[in-house]
Short mmCIF file of C-alpha atoms and ligand atoms in Angstrom, two decimals:
data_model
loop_
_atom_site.label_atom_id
_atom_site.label_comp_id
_atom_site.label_asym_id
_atom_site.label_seq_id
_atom_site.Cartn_x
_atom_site.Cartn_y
_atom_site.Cartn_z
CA UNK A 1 93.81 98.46 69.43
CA UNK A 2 92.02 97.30 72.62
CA UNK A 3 90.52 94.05 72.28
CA UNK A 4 87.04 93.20 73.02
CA UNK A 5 85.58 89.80 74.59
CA UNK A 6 81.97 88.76 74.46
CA UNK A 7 81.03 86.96 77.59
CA UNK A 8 77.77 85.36 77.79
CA UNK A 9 76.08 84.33 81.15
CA UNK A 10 76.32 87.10 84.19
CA UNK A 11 76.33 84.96 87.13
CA UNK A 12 79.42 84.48 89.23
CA UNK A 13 81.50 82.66 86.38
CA UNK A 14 80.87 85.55 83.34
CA UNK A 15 82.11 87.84 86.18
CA UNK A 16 84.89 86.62 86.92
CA UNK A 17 85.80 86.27 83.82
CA UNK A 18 84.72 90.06 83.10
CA UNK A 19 86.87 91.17 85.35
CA UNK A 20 89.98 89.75 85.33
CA UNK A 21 90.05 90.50 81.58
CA UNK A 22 89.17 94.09 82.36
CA UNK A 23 92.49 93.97 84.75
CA UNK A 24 94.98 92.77 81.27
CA UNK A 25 93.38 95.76 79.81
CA UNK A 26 90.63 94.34 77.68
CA UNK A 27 87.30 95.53 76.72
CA UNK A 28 84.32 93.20 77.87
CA UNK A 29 80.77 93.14 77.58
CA UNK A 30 78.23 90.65 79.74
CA UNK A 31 75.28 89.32 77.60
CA UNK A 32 72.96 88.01 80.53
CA UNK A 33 69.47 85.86 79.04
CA UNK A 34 67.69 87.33 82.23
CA UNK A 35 66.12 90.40 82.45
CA UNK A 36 66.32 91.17 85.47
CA UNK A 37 69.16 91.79 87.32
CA UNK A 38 70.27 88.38 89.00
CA UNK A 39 69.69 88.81 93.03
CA UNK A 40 69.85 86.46 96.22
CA UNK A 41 69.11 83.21 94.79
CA UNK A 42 69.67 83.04 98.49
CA UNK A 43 72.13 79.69 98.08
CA UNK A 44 75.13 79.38 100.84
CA UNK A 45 78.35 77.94 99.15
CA UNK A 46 81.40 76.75 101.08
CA UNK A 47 84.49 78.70 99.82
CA UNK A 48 88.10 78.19 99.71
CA UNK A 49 91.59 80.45 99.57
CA UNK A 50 91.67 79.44 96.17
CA UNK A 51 88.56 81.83 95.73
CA UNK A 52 90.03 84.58 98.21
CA UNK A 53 93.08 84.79 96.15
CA UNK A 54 91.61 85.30 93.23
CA UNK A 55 89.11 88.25 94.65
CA UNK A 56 92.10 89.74 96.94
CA UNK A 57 93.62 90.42 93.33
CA UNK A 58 90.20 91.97 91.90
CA UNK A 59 90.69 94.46 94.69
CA UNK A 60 87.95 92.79 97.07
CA UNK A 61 88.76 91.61 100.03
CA UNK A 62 87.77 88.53 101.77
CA UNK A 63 86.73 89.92 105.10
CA UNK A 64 84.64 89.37 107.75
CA UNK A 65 81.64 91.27 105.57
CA UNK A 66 82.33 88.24 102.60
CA UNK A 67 81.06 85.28 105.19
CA UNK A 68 80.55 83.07 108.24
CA UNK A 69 83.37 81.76 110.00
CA UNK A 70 82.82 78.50 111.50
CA UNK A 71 85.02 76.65 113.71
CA UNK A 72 82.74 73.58 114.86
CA UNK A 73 81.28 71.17 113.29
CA UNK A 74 78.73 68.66 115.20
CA UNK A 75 76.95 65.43 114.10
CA UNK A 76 74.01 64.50 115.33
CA UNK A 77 71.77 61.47 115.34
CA UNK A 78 68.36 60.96 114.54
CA UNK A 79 67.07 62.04 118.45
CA UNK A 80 68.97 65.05 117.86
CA UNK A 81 72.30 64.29 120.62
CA UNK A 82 75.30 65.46 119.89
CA UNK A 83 77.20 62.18 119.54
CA UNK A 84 80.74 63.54 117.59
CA UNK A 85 82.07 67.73 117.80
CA UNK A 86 84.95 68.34 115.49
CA UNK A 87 86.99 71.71 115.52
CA UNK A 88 86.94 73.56 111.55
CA UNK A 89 88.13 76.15 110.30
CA UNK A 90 85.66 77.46 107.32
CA UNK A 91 84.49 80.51 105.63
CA UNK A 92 80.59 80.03 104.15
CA UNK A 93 79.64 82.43 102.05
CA UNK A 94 76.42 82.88 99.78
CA UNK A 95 75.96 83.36 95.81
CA UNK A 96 74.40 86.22 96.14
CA UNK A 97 77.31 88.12 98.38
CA UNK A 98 80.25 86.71 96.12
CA UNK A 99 77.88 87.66 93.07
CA UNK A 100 77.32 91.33 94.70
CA UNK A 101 81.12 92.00 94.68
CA UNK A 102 82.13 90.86 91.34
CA UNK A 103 78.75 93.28 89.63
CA UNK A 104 79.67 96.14 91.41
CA UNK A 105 83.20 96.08 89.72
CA UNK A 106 81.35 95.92 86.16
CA UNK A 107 79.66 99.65 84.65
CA UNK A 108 76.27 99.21 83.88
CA UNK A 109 76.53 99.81 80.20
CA UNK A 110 79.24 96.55 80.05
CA UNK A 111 76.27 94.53 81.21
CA UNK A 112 73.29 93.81 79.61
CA UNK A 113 69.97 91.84 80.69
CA UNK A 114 68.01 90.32 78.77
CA UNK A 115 70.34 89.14 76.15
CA UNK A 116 69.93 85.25 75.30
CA UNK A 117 72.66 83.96 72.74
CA UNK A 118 71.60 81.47 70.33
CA UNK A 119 74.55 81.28 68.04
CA UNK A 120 77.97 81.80 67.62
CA UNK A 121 80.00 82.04 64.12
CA UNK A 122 83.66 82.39 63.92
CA UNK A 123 85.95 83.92 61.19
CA UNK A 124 89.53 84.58 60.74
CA UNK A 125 89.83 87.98 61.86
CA UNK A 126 86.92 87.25 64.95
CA UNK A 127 83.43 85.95 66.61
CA UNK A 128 80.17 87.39 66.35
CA UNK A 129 77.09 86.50 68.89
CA UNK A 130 73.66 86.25 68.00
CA UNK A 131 71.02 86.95 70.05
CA UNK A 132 67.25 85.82 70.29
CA UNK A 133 66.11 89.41 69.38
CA UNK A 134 68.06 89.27 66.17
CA UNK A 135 71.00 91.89 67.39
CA UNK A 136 74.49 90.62 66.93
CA UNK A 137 77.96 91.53 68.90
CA UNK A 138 81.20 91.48 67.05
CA UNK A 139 84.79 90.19 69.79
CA UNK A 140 87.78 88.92 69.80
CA UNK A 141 86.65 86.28 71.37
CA UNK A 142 83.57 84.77 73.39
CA UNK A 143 83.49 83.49 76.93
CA UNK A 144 80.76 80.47 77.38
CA UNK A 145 80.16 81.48 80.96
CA UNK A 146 76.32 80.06 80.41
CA UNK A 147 75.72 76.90 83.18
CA UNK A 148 75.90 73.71 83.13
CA UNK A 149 73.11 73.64 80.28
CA UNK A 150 75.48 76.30 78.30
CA UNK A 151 73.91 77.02 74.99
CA UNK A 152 77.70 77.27 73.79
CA UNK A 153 78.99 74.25 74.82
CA UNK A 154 75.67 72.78 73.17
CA UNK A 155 76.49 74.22 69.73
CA UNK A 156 80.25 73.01 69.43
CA UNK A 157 80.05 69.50 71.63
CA UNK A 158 76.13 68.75 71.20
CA UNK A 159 77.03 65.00 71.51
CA UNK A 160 78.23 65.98 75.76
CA UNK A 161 75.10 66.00 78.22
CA UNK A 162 75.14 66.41 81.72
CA UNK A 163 74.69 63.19 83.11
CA UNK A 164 71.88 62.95 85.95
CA UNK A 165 73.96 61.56 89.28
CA UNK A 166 71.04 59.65 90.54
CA UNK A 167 70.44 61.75 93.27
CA UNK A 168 68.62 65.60 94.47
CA UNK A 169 69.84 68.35 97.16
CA UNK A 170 67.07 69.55 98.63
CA UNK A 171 67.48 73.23 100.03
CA UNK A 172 66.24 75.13 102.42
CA UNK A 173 66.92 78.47 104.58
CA UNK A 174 66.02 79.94 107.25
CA UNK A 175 66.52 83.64 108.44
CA UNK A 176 68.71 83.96 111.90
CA UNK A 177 65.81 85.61 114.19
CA UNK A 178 63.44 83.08 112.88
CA UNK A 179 65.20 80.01 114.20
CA UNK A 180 63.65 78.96 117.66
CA UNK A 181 65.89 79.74 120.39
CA UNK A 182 66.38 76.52 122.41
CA UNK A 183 67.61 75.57 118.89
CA UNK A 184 69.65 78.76 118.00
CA UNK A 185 71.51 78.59 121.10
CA UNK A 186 72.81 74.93 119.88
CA UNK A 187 73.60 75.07 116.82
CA UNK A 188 74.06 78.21 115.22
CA UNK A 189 77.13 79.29 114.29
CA UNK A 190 78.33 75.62 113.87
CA UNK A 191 78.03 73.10 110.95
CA UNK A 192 75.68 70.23 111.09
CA UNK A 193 75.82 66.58 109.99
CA UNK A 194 73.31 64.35 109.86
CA UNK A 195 74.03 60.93 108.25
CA UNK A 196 70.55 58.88 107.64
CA UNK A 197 71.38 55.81 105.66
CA UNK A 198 71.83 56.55 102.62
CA UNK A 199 71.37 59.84 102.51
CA UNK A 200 73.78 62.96 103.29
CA UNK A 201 72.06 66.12 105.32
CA UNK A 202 74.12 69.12 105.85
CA UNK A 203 73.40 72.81 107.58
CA UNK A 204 75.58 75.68 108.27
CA UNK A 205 75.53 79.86 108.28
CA UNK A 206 75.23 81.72 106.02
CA UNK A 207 75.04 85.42 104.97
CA UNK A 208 71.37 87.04 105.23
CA UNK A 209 69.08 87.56 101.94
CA UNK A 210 70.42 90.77 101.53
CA UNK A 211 74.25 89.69 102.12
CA UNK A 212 74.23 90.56 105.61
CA UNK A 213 77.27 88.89 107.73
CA UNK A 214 76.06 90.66 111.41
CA UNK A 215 74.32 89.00 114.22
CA UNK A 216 71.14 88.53 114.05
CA UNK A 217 70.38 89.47 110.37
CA UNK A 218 72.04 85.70 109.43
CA UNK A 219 70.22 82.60 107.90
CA UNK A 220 70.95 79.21 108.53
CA UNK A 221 71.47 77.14 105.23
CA UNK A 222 70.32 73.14 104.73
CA UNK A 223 71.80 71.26 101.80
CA UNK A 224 69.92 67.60 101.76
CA UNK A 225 71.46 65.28 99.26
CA UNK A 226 68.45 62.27 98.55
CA UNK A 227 69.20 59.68 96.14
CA UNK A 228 65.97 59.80 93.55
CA UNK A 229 65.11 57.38 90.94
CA UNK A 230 64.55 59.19 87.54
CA UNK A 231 61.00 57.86 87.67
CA UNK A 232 60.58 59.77 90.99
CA UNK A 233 62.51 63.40 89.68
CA UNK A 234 60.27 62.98 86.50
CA UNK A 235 57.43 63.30 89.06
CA UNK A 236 59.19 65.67 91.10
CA UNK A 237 59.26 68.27 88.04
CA UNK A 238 55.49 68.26 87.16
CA UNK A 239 53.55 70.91 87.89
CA UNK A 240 50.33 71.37 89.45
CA UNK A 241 48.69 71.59 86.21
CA UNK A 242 50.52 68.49 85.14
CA UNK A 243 53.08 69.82 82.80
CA UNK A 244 56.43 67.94 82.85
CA UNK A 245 59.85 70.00 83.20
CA UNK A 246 62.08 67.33 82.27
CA UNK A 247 64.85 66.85 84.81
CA UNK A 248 64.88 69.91 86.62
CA UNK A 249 61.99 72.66 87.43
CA UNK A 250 61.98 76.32 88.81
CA UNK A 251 61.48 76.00 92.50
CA UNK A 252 58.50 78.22 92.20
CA UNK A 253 56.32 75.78 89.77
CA UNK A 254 57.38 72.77 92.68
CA UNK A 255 54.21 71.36 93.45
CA UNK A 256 53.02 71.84 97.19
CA UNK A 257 52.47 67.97 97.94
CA UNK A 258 56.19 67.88 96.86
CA UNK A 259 57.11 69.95 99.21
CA UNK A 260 54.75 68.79 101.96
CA UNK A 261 56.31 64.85 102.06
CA UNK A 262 59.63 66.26 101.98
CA UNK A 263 58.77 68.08 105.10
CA UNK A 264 56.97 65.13 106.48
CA UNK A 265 60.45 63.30 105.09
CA UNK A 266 62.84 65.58 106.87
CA UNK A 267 60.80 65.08 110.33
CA UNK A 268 61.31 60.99 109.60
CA UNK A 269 65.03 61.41 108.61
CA UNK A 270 66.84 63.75 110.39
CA UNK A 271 67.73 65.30 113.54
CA UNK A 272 64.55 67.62 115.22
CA UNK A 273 66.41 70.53 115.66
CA UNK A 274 67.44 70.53 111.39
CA UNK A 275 64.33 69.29 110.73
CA UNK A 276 62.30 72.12 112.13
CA UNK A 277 64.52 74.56 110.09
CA UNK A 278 63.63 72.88 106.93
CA UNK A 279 59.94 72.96 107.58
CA UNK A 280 60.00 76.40 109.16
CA UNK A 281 60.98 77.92 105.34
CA UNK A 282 58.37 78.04 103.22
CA UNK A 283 59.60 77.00 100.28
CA UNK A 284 62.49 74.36 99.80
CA UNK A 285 63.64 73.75 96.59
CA UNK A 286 65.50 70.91 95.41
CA UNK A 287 68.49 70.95 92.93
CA UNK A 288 68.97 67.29 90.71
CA UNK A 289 72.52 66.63 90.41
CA UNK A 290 74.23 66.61 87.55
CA UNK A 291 77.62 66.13 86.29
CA UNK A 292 79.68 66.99 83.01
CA UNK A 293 83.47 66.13 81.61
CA UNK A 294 83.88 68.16 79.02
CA UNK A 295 86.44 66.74 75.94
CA UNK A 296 87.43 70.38 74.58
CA UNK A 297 86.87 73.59 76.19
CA UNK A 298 88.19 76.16 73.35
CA UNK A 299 87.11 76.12 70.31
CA UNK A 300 89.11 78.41 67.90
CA UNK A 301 88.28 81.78 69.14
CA UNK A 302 85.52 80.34 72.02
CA UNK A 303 86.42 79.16 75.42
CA UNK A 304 84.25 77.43 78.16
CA UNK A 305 84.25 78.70 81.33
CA UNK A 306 82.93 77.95 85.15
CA UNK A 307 80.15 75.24 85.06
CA UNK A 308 79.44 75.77 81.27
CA UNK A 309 83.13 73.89 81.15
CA UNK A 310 82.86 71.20 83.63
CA UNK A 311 79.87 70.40 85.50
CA UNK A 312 80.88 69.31 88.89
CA UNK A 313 79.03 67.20 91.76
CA UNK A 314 78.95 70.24 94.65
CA UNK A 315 80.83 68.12 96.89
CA UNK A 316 84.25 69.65 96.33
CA UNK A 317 82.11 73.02 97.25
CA UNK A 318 84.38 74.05 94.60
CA UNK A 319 81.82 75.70 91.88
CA UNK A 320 82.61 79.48 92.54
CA UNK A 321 86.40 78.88 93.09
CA UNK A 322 86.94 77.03 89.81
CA UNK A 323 84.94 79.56 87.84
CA UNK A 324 87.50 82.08 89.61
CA UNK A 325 90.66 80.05 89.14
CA UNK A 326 89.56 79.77 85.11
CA UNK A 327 88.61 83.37 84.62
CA UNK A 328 92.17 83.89 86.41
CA UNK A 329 94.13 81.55 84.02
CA UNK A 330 92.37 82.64 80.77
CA UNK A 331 93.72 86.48 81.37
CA UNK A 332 96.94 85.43 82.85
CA UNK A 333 97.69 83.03 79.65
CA UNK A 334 96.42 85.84 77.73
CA UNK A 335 98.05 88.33 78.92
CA UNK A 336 101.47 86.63 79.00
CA UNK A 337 101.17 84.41 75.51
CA UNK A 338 98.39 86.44 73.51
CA UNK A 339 95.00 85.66 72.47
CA UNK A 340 95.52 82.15 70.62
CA UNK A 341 98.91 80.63 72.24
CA UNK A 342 96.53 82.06 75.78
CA UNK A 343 93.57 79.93 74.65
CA UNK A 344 95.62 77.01 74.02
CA UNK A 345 97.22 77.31 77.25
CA UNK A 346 93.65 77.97 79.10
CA UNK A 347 92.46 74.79 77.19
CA UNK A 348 95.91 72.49 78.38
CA UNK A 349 95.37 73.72 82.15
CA UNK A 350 91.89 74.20 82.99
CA UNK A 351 91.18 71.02 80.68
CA UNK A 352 92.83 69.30 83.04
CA UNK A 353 91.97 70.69 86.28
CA UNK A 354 88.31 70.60 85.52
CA UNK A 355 88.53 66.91 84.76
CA UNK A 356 90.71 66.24 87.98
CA UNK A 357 87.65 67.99 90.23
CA UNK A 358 84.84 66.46 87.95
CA UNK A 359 86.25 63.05 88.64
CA UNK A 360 86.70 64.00 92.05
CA UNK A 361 83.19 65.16 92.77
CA UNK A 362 82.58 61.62 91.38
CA UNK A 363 84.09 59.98 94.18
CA UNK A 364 82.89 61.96 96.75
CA UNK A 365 79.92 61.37 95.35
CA UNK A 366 79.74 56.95 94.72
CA UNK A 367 77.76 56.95 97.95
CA UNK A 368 74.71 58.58 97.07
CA UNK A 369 74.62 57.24 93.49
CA UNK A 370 75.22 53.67 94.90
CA UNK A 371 72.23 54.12 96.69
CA UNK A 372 70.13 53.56 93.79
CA UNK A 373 72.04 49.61 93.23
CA UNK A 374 70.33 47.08 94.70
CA UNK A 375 72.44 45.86 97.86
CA UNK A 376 73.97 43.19 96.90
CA UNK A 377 75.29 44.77 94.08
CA UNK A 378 76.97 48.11 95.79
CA UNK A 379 80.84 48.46 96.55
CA UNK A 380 81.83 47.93 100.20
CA UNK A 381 82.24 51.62 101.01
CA UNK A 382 79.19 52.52 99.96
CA UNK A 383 77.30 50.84 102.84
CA UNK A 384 77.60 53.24 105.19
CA UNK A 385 79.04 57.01 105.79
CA UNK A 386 82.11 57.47 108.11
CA UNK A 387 82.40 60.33 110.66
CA UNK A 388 86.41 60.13 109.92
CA UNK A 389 86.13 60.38 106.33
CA UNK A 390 83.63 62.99 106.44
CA UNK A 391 85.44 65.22 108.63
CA UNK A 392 88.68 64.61 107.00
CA UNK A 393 86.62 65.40 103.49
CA UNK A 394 85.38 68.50 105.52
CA UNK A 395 88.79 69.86 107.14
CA UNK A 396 91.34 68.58 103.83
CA UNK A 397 89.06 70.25 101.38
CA UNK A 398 91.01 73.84 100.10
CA UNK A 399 93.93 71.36 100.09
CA UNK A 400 92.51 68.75 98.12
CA UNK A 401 90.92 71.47 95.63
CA UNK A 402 95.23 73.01 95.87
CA UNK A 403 96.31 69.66 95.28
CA UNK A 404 93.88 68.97 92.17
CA UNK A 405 95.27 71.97 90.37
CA UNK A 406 98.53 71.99 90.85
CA UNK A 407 98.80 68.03 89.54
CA UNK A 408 97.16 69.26 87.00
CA UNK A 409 99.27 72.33 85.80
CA UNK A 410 102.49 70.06 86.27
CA UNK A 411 100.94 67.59 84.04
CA UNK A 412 99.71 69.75 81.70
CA UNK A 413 102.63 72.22 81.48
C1 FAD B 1 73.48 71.88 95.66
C2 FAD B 1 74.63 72.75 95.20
C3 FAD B 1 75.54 73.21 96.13
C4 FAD B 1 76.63 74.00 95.72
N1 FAD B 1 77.52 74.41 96.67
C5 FAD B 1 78.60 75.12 96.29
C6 FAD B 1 79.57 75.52 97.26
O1 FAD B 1 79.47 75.25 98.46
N2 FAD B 1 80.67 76.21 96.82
C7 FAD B 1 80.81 76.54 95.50
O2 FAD B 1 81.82 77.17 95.17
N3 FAD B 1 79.91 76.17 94.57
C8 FAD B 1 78.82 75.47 94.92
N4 FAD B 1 77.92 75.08 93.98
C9 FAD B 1 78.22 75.37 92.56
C10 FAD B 1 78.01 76.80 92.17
O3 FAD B 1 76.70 77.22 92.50
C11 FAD B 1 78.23 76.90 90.64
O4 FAD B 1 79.44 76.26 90.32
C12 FAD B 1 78.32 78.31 90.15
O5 FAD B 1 77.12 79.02 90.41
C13 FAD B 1 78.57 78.32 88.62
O6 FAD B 1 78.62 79.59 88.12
P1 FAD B 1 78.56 79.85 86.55
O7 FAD B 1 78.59 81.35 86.40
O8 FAD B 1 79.57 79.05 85.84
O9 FAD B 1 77.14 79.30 86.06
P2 FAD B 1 75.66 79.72 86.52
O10 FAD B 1 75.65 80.26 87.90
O11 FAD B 1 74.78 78.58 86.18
O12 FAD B 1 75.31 80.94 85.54
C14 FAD B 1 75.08 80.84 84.18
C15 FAD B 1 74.43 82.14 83.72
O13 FAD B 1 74.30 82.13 82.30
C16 FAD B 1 73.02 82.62 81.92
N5 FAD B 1 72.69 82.03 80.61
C17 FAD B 1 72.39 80.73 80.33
N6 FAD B 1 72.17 80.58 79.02
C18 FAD B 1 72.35 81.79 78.43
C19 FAD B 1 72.27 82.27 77.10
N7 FAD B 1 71.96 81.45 76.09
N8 FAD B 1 72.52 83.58 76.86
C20 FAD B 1 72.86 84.42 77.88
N9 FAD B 1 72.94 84.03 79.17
C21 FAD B 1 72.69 82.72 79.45
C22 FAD B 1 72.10 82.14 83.05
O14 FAD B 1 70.92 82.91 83.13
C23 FAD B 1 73.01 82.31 84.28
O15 FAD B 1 72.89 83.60 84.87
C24 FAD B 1 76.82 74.32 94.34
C25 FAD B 1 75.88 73.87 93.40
C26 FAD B 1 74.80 73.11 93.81
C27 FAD B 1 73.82 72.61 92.78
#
């Protein structure tokens, strides 16, 4: 009898996961909380062949309709001179285009909005989902493919919270035709650096808002990475009528004099040329960072998957390709060992990987977080950023991600 797996959470993690279990032959469903269907959230992500490989083998390939290839990157200093150009060789892509590909795969009636789990239960012969309006979905198993603030990961390890990195990325975009030109015809299609002390500010193409990869219909992407005290994010994420979010807040509810002094911050900080582009969008957002090593990721008949799993620091840029390289393991173990040997295999492998790139996102990281020690007190190599390291970082970072996973499989196998 074909087997059916619940998967809840339809961004780019539930779909992979979707459909690489559709390829073994399975029957899935997507339960998505929003109802609407999820669209351009507009963010540019860095990619890697890691990611490729795993869509090449879903039948999509990574052409030159998937993303921006960049082949420069430049660092510039606070006047806005080009003071170090490094060659690259990188593919950015955007959420919403690697998103697009993966729902397109997935009929209609195998994914459903506005479906917000709330429990789980397990028994010997399966798992059964239930859902705020009362419904309930009977599997084989269930796929936690919910965030980094999964609802299923809260249920079996409610003791494991994120843990707030002690600093934001502020983000920002800005569509191709907008960008003034004496600007455009510096930087774009390269990748920016600019290093203010303490501080990491990053910009580079992207697809357009509607996915598009031609001339002209582009955007340029910022990622800003600002150490924040808690006090300070606590402010950040009250509203205008004086509500507090907690530690993170929709970017629509971010109040307009938060947005203003980051603006007025930005023109202070970094670069003219970036700094126009952030204040040119009208609404940057800012994302707290937040990080999560996760002790179990199966549980019985459940597995973690993507961020729900292991929260990871977006340095690695490695989000979308781990979600990918789990989704592929979980079918492949599957497939080859069945459904419970398969889990335990998923949990050995992609236990250990995700730790590996958690604790690696950590280090790439110490910099920032340092930030918020006072001087005297921070490690030597958090003093100050290095062009070397950073490219290296930049140029070694597939590898590093290659290298992360296969120490991990030979450890774990
Ligand atoms: C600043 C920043 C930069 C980044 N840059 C990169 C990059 O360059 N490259 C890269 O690969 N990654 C990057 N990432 C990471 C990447 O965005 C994430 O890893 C990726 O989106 C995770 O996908 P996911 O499907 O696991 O989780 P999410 O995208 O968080 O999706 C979870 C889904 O589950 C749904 N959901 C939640 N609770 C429930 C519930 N109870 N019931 C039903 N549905 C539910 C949510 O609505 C959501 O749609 C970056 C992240 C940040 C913050």
């Amino acid at each position: 009898m074909t087997k059916r797996a619940l998967i809840i959470g339809g961004s780019v993690g539930g779909l992979f996961a979707a459909n690489c279990l559709r390829q073994i032959g399975w029957d899935v469903t997507v339960f998505e909380r929003n109802p609407d269907e999820l669209a351009g959230r507009g963010a540019g992500i860095s990619t890697h062949s890691q990611l490729h490989d795993v869509m090449r083998r879903l039948g999509i390939e990574f052409d030159d309709s998937m993303g921006i290839h960049v082949t420069k990157v430049y660092f510039l200093d606070k006047t806005g001179k080009v003071y170090d150009e490094r060659g690259t060789e990188r593919v950015m892509s955007s959420w919403g285009r690697v998103f697009r590909s993966l729902r397109d795969l997935i009929p209609d009636h195998d994914y459903r909005l506005g479906m917000a789990l709330t429990r789980v239960e397990q028994d010997a012969d399966g798992v059964t989902a239930i859902f705020a309006d009362g419904s309930r979905e009977r599997g084989d198993i269930l796929i936690g493919a919910d965030g980094g603030r999964s609802s299923v990961r809260e249920q079996f390890l409610p003791n494991e919270q994120p843990e707030y990195a002690g600093y934001v990325a502020w983000r920002a975009m800005l569509d191709e035709r907008d960008i003034p030109p004496t600007i455009y015809a510096q930087l774009f299609p390269h990748y920016a650096y600019c290093l203010p002390p303490g501080e990491l500010f990053l910009a580079y193409p992207v697809p357009g808002r509607n996915n598009e990869t031609e001339p002209g219909k582009r955007a340029y992407n910022i990622v800003w990475y600002r150490p924040t005290t808690p006090e300070r994010l606590a402010d950040f994420c009250t509203d205008t009528t004086g509500k507090s979010h907690g530690t993170t807040i929709a970017p629509p509810l971010i109040r307009p004099d938060v947005i203003a002094w980051a603006k007025a911050q930005a023109h202070e900080r970094v670069a003219p040329q970036v700094a126009k582009i952030f204040e040119r969008d009208p609404r940057p957002f800012f994302q707290p960072i937040f990080d999560l090593d996760a002790s179990r990721i199966v549980f019985g008949r459940v597995a973690l998957l993507g961020d729900a799993a292991f929260l990871v620091r977006p340095h690695p840029g490695a989000g979308t390709t781990k979600g990918a390289l789990d989704a592929a393991c979980l079918a492949d173990s599957i497939a080859a060992h069945g459904t419970d040997e398969g889990l335990a295999r998923y949990q050995r492998l992609q236990g250990a990987f995700g730790s590996s790139i958690v604790q690696q996102g950590r280090r790439d990281g110490a910099y920032l977080t340092e930030q918020l020690q006072p001087r005297e007190q921070r490690q030597n190599k958090a003093l100050t950023w290095s062009v070397e390291a950073l490219i290296w970082d930049h140029n070694e970072r597939s590898a590093v991600v290659r290298r992360l996973f296969e120490a991990s499989r030979r450890m774990a196998e």
